[in-house]
Short mmCIF file of C-alpha atoms in Angstrom, two decimals:
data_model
loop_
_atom_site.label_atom_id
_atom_site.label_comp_id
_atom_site.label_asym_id
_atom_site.label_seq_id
_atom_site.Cartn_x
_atom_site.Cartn_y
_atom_site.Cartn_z
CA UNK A 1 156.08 130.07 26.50
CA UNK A 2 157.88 128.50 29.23
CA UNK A 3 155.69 129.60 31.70
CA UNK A 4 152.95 128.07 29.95
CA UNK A 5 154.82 124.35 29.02
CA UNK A 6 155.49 124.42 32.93
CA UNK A 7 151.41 125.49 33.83
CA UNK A 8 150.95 122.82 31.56
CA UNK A 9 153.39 120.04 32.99
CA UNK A 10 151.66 120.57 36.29
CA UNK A 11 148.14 119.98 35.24
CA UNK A 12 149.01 117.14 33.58
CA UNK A 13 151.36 115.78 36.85
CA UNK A 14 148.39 116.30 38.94
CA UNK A 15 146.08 114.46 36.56
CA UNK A 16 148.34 112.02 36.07
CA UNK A 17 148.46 112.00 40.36
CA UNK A 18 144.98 111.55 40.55
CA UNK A 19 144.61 109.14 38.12
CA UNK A 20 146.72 107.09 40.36
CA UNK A 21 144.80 107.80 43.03
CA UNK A 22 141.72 106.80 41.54
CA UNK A 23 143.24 103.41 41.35
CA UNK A 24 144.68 103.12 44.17
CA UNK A 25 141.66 103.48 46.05
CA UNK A 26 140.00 101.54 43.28
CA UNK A 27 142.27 98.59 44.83
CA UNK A 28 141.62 99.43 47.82
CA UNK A 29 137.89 98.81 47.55
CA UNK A 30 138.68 95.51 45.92
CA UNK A 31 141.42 94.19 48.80
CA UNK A 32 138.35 95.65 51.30
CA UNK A 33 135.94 93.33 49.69
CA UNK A 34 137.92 90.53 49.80
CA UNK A 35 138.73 91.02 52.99
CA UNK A 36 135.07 91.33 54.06
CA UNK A 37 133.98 88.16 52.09
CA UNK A 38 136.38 85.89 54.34
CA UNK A 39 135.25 84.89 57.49
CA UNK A 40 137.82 81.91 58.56
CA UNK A 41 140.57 83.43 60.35
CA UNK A 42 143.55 81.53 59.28
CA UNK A 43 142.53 82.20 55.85
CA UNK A 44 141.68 86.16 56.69
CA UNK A 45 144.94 86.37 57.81
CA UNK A 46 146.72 85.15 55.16
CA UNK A 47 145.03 87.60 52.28
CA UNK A 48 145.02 90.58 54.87
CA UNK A 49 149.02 90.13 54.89
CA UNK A 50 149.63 90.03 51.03
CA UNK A 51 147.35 92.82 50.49
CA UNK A 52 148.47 95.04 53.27
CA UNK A 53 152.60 94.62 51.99
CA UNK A 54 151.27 95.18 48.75
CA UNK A 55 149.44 98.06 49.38
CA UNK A 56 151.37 99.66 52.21
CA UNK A 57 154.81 99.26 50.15
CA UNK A 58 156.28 97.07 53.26
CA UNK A 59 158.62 93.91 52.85
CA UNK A 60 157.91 92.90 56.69
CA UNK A 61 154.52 92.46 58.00
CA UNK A 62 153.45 91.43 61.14
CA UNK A 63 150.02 91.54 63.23
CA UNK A 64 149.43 90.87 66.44
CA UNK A 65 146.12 90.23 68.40
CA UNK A 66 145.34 90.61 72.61
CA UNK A 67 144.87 87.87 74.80
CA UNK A 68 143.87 88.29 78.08
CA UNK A 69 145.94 91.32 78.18
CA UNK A 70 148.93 90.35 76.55
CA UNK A 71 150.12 90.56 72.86
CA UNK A 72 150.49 87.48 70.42
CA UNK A 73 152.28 87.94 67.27
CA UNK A 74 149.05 85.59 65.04
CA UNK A 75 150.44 86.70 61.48
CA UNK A 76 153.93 87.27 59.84
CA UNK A 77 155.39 88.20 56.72
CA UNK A 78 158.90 88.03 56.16
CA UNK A 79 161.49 88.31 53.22
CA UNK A 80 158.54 87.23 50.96
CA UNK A 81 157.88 83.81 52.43
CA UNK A 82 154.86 82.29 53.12
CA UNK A 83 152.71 84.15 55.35
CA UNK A 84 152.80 82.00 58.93
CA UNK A 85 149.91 82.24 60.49
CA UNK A 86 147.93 81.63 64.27
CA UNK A 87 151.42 80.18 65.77
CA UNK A 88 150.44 82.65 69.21
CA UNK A 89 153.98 83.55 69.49
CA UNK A 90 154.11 85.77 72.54
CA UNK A 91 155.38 89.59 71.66
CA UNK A 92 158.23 89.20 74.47
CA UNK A 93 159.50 86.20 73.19
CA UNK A 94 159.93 87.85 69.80
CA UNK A 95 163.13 89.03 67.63
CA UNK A 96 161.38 90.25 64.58
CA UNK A 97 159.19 93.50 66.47
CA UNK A 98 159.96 95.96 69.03
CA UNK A 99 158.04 95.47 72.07
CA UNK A 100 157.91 99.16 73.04
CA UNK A 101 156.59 100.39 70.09
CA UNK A 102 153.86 97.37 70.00
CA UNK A 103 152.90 98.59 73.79
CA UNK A 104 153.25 102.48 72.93
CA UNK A 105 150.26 101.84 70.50
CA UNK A 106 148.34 99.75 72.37
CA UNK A 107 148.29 102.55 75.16
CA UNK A 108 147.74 105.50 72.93
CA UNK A 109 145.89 103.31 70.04
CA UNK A 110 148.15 105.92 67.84
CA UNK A 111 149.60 105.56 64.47
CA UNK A 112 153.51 105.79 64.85
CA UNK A 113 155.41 106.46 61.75
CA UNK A 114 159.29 106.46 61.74
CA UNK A 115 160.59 107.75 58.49
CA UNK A 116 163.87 106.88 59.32
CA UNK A 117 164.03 105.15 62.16
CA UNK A 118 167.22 104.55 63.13
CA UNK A 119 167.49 108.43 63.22
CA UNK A 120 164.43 110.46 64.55
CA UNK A 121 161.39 109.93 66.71
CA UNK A 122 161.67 108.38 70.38
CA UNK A 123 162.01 105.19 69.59
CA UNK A 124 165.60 105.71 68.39
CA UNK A 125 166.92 104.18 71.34
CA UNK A 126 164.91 100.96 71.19
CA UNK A 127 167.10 98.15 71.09
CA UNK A 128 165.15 96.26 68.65
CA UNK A 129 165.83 99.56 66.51
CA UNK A 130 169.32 99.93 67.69
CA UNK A 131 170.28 95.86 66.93
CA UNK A 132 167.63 95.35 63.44
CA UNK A 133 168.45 99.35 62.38
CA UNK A 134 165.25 99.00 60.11
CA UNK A 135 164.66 102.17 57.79
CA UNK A 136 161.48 102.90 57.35
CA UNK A 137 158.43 101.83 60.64
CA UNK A 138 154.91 102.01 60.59
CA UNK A 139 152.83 100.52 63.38
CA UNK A 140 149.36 101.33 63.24
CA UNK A 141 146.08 99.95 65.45
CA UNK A 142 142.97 98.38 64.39
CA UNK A 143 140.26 99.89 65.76
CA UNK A 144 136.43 98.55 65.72
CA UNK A 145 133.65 100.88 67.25
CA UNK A 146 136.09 102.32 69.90
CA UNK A 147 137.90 98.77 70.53
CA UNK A 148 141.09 98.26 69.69
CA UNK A 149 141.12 95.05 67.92
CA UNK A 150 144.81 94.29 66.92
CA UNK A 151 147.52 96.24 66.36
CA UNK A 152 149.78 96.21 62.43
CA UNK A 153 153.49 96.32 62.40
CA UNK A 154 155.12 97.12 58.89
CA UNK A 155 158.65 97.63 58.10
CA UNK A 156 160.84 98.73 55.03
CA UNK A 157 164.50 97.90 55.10
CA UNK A 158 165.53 99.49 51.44
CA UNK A 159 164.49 102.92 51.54
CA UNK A 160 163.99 105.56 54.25
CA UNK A 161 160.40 107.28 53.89
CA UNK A 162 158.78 104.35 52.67
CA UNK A 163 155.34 105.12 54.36
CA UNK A 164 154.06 107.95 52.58
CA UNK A 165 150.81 110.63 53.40
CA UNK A 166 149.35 108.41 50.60
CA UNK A 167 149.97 104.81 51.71
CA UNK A 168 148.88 105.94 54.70
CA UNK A 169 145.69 107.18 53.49
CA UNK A 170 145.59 103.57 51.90
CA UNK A 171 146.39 102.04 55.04
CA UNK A 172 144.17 103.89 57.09
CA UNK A 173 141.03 102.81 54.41
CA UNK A 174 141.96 99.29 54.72
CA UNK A 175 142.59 99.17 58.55
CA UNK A 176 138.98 99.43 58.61
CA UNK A 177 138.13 96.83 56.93
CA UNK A 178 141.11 94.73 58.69
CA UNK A 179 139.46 95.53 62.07
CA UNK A 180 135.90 94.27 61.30
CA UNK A 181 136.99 91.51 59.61
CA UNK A 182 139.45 90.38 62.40
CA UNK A 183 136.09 91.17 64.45
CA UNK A 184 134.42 89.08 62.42
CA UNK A 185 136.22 86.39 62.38
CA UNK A 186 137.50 86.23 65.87
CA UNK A 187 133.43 85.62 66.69
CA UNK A 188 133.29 82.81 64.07
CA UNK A 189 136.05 81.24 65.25
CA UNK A 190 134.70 81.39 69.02
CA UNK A 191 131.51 80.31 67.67
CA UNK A 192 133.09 77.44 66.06
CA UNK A 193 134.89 76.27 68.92
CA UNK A 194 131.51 76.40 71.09
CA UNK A 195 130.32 74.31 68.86
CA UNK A 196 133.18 71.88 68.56
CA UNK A 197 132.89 71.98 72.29
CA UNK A 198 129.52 71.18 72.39
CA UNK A 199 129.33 68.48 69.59
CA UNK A 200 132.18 66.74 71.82
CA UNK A 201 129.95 67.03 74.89
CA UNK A 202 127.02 65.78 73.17
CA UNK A 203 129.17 63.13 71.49
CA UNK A 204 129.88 62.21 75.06
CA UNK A 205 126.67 62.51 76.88
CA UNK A 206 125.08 60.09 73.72
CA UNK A 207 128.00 57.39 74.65
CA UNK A 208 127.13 57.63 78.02
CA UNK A 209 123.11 57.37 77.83
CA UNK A 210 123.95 54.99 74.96
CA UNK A 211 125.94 52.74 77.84
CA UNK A 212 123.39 53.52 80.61
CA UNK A 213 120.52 52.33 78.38
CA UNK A 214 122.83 48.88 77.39
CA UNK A 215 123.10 48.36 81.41
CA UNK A 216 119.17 49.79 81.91
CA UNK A 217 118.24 46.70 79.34
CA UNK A 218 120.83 44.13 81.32
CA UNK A 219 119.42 45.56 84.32
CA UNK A 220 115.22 45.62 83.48
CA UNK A 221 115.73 41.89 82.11
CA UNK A 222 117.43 41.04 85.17
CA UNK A 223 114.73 42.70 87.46
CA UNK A 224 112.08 41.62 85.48
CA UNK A 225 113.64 37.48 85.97
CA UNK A 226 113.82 38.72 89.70
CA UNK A 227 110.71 39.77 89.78
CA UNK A 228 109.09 36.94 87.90
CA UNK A 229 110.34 34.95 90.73
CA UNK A 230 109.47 36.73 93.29
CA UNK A 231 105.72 36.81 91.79
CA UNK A 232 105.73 33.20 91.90
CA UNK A 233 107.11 32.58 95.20
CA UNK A 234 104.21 34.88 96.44
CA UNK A 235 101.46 33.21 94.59
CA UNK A 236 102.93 29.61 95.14
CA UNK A 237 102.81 30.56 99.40
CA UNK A 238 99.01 31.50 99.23
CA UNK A 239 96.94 28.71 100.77
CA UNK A 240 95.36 26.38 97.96
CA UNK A 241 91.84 25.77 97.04
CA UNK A 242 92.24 22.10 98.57
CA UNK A 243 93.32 23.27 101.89
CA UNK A 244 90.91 25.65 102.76
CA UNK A 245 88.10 23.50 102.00
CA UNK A 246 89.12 20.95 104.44
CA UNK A 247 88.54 23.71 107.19
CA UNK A 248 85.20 22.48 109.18
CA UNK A 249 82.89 25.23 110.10
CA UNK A 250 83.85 27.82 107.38
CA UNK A 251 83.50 28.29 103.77
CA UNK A 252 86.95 30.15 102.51
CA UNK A 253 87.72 31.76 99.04
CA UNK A 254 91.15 33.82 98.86
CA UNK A 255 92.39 35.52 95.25
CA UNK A 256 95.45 37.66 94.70
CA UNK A 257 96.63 38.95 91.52
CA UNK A 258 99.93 41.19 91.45
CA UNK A 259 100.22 44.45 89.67
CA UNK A 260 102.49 44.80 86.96
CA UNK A 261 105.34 45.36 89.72
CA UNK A 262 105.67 42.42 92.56
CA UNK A 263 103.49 44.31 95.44
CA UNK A 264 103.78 43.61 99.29
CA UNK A 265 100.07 42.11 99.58
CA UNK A 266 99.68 39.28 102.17
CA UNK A 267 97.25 36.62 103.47
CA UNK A 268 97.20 33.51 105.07
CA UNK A 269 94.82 30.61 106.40
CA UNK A 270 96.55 28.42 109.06
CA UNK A 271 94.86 25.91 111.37
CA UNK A 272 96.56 25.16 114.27
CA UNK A 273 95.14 23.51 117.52
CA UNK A 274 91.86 23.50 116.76
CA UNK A 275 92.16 27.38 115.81
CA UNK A 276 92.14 28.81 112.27
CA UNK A 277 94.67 31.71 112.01
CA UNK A 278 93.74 33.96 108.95
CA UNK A 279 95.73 37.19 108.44
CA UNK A 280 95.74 39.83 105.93
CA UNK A 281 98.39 42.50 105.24
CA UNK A 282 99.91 44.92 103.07
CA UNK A 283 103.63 45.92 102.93
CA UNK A 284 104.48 49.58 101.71
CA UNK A 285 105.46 50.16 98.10
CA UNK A 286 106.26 47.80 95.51
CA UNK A 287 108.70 45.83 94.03
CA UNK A 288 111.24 43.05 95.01
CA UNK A 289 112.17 44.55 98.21
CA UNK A 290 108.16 44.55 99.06
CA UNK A 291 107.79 41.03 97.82
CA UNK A 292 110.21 39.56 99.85
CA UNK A 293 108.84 41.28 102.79
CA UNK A 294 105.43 39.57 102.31
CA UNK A 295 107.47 36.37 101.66
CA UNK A 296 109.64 36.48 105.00
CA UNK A 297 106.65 37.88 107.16
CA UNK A 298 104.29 34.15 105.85
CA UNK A 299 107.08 32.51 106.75
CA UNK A 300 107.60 33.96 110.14
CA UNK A 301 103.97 33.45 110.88
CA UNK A 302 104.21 29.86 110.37
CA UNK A 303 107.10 29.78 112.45
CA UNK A 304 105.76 31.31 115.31
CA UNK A 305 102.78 29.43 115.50
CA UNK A 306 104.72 25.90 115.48
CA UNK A 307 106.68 27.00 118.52
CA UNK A 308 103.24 28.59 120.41
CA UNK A 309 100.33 26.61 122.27
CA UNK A 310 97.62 29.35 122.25
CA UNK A 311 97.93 32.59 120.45
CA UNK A 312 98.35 35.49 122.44
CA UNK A 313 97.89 38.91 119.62
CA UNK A 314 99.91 40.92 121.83
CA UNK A 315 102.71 38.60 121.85
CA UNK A 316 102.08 37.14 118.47
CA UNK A 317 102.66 40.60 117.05
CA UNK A 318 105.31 42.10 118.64
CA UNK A 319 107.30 38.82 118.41
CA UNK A 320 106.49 39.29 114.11
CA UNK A 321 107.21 43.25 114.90
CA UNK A 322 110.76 42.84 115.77
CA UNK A 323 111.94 39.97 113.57
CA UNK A 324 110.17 42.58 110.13
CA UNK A 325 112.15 45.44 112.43
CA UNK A 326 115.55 44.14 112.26
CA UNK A 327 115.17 43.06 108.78
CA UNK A 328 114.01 45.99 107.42
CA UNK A 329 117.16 47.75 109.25
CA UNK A 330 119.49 45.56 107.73
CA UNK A 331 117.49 45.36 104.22
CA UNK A 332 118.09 49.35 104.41
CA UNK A 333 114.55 48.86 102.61
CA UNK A 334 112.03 51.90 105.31
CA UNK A 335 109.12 49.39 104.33
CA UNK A 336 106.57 48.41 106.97
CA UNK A 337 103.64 46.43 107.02
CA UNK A 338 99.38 47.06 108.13
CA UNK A 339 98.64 43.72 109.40
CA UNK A 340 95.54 42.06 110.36
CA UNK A 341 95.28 38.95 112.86
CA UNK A 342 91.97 36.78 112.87
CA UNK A 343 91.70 33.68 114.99
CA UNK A 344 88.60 31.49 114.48
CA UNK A 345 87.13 29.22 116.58
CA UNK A 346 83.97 27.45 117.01
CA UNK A 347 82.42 30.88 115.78
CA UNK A 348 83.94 33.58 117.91
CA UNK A 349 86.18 35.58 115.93
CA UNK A 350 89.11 36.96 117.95
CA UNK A 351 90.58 40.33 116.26
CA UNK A 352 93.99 41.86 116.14
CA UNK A 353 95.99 44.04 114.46
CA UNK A 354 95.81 47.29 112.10
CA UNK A 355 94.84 47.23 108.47
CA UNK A 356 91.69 48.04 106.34
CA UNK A 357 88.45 48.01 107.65
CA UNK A 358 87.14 44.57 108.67
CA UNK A 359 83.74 43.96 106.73
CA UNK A 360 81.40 41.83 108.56
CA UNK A 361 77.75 40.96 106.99
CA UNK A 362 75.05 39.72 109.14
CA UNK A 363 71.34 39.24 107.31
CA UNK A 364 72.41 41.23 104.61
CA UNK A 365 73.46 44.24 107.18
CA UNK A 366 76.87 45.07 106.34
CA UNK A 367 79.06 46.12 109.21
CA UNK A 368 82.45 47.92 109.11
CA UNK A 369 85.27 47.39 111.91
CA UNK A 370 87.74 49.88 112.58
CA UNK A 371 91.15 48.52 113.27
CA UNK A 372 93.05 51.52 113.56
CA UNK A 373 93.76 51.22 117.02
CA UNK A 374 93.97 47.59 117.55
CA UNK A 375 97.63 47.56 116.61
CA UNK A 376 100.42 49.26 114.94
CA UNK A 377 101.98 49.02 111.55
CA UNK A 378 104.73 46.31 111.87
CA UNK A 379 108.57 47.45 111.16
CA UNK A 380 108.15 50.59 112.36
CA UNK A 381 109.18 50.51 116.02
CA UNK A 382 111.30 48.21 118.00
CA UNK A 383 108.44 47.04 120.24
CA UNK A 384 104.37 47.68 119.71
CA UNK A 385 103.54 45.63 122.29
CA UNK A 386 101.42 48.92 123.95
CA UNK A 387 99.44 49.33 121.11
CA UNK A 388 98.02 46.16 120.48
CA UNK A 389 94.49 45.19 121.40
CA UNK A 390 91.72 42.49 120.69
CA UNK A 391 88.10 42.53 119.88
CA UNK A 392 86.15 40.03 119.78
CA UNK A 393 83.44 39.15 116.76
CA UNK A 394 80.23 36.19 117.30
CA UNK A 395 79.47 34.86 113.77
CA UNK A 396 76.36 32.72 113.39
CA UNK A 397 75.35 30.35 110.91
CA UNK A 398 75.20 32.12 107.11
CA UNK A 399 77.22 35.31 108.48
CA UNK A 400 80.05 36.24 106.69
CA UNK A 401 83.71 38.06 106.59
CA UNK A 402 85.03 40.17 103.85
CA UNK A 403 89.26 40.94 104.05
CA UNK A 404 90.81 43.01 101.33
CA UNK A 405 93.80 45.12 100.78
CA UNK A 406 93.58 48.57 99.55
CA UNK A 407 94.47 47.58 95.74
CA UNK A 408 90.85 47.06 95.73
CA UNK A 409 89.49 50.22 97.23
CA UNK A 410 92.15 52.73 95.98
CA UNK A 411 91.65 50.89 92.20
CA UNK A 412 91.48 53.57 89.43
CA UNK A 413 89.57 53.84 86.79
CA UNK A 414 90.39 55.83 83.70
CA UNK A 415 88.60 58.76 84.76
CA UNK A 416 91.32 58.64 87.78
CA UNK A 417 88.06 57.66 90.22
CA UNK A 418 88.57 55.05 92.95
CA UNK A 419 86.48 52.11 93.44
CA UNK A 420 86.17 53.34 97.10
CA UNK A 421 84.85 51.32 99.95
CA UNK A 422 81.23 52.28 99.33
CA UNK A 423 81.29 50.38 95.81
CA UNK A 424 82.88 47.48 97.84
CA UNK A 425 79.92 47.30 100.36
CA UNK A 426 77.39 47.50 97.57
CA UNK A 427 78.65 44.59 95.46
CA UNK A 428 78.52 42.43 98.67
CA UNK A 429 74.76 43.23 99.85
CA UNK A 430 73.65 42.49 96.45
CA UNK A 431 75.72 38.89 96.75
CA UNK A 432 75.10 38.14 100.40
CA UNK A 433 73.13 35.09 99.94
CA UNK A 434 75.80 33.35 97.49
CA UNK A 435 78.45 31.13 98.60
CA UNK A 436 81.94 33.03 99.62
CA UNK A 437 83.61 31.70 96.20
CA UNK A 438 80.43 33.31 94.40
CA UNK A 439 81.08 36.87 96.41
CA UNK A 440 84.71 36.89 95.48
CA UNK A 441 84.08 36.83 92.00
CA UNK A 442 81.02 39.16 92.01
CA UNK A 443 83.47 41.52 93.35
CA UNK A 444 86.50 41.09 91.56
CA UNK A 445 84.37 40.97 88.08
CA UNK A 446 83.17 44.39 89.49
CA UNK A 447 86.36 45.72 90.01
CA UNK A 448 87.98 44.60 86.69
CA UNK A 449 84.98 46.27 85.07
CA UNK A 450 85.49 49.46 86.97
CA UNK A 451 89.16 49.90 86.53
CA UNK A 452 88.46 48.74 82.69
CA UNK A 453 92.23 49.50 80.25
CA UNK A 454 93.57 51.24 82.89
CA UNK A 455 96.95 49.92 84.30
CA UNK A 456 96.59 48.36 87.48
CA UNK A 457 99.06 50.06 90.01
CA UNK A 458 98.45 47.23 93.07
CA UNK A 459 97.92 43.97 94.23
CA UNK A 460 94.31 43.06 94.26
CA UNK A 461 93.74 41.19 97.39
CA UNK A 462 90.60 39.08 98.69
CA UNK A 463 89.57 36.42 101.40
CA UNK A 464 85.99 36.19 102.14
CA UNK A 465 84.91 33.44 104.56
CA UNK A 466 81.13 32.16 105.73
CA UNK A 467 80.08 30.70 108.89
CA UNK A 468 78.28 27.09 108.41
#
């Protein structure tokens, strides 16, 4: 009978032992879904500590985390106080772990388990060991697909043999779980901190195209007054209406009309000693620095003819060349100019200069003259004087002259077509007869109709003049 009462008394023990086990791992499966559902790691860290003392029978708790190669105690749990957590407490600078034991596991990533640890294994000699004489040591890493991910320190000071095969079947379920979810969370975290990062960078980068658009405004209302100004200087230096009808022996009509941005476009009638002085330019680019250029080249024309008797082209231009030269230098502006010289008298037409083709119409017959190589643009050397040349034009009664800048020709329409010199010609055959007035506005009517809504990109410049 007592055989069978003690058969008995062991079944039932080892029922009773794996009904214990049942629940044990039954709250184990719990702590590893909590564990899993939490991905902020201050938070992670505070529930992984309460259920790893809980489940691991420890009173001390402490996990630590790499850092560029070096250990960082992130967690602690000690005499039942709160958990303190993510204080990056460096391992060496620690009282509350043994150093030696933290770096034997990282090296080996094995479990060590001290039973009584004052007493057996290697570590006896420690002197965290030998100073805290702890009883019972477990130190265990957290390993994720190969890669050890932090390493657990547990201690019990009240009973030797604390850690037992089944906590540490329990402990090895949850460690897991405790690796992922450090995983896990380390990656959130790092994601979160990109972000932060770039929300702060973008934060910035908005302040500063928020400040660059507040100058931009100051700046475009500023340019456009400039500007403004700079359109009306150049329209209130073009030679009036009045003037050039009191020129005997020709019939002159002039029209300008600046694009959108101030252009360089120039032209002038002058008389002076019985000559008439007509020129007709074009400055690179646009804009203020190209306006001013068109400005201070009119008004260096004018003073250069009050200081000369008879116009010499050779020395008329090169004295213009190295005034625009210097300027342009000190303006720091690389503009130059295409410049045409025309000096009238008693029908002989004396002509200078480079710029556009010179139209000339004689019975209807239009002519084109080349004036590529009767001068240079101006501003770009120091002296031209080599390359300028004259030739000579005889205009008879009802024969006309046709100067325009290349905001005509190179005019766009919206199909991106130019107006092209060819158009040009046309309009003025079919006008021919007219007065010069009546020509200019046949062909400005016939550009504005060609270009149409498209956005004019250049000056449109015109003088036409008749011989009487």
């Amino acid at each position: 009978f007592q055989a069978e009462d003690g058969i008995r008394d062991a079944q039932e023990s080892r029922g009773l032992g794996d009904v214990y086990k049942r629940q044990d791992m039954n709250s184990v499966m719990k702590a590893s879904q909590t564990l899993s559902g939490e991905i902020v790691l201050s938070l992670l860290l505070d529930k992984m500590m309460h259920i790893v003392i809980e489940n691991a029978g420890a009173e001390k708790g402490l996990l630590l985390l790499p850092q560029n190669e070096n250990w960082f105690i992130e967690a602690q749990y000690i005499d039942s106080a709160d958990v303190s957590v993510l204080k990056s407490l460096p391992l060496e600078e620690s009282q509350q772990v043994s150093a030696n034991i933290i770096h034997y596991v990282a090296r080996t990533k094995e479990n060590v388990v001290l039973h009584d640890a004052t007493q057996e294994g290697r570590f006896t000699r420690d002197p965290y060991i030998k100073k805290q004489q702890p009883q019972s040591v477990l130190c265990a890493p957290l390993i994720n697909q190969g890669k050890l991910t932090g390493i657990l320190y547990l201690e019990n000071n009240l009973t030797t043999g604390a850690f037992t095969p089944d906590r540490l079947e329990v402990l090895k379920v949850l460690s897991s779980q405790l690796a992922i979810s450090i995983e896990n969370a380390l990656l959130y975290r790092t994601l979160e901190q990109k972000v932060e990062q770039r929300t702060a960078q973008l934060a910035t980068a908005n302040e500063e195209i928020t400040a660059l658009n507040e100058q931009l405004q100051e700046d475009n209302l500023r340019m456009s007054a400039e500007l403004d100004v700079s359109r009306r200087l150049q329209k209130m230096l073009l030679p009036s209406e009045k003037e050039m009808k009191q020129i005997k022996g020709l019939e002159i009509s002039g029209f300008m009309e600046p694009a959108d941005e101030v252009g360089g476009d120039y032209y002038d009638v002058l008389e002076h000693n019985g000559h008439v002085l007509m020129g007709m330019g074009d400055v690179t680019g646009h804009g203020l620095e190209s306006g001013a250029l068109a400005i201070m080249v009119q008004s260096a024309v004018r003073a250069l003819l009050a200081y000369e008797e008879k116009t010499d082209p050779v020395k008329f231009l090169n004295a213009l060349n190295e005034m625009v030269y210097h300027n342009v230098i000190r303006m720091k502006a690389e503009k130059s100019l295409t410049l045409s010289l025309l000096d009238y008298q008693e029908g002989q037409l004396n002509l200078s200069g480079q710029h556009e083709d010179i139209i000339v119409v004689r019975d209807g017959k239009v002519e084109l003259i080349d004036t590529f190589d009767l001068g240079f643009p101006i501003g770009l050397e120091p002296d031209i004087a080599e390359f300028v040349t004259a030739t000579q034009i005889s205009l008879n009664v009802g024969d006309f002259v046709v100067l325009y800048t290349d905001g005509i020709t190179e005019a766009e329409n919206i199909e991106k077509e130019y107006y092209g010199i060819e158009r040009l010609c046309a309009v003025i055959e079919q006008n021919w007869q007219q007065s010069s007035v009546a020509i200019k506005e046949a062909i400005i009517e016939d550009v504005r109709q060609f270009i149409g809504k498209q956005k004019v990109f250049d000056d449109i410049t015109l003088l036409v003049f008749k011989q009487l």
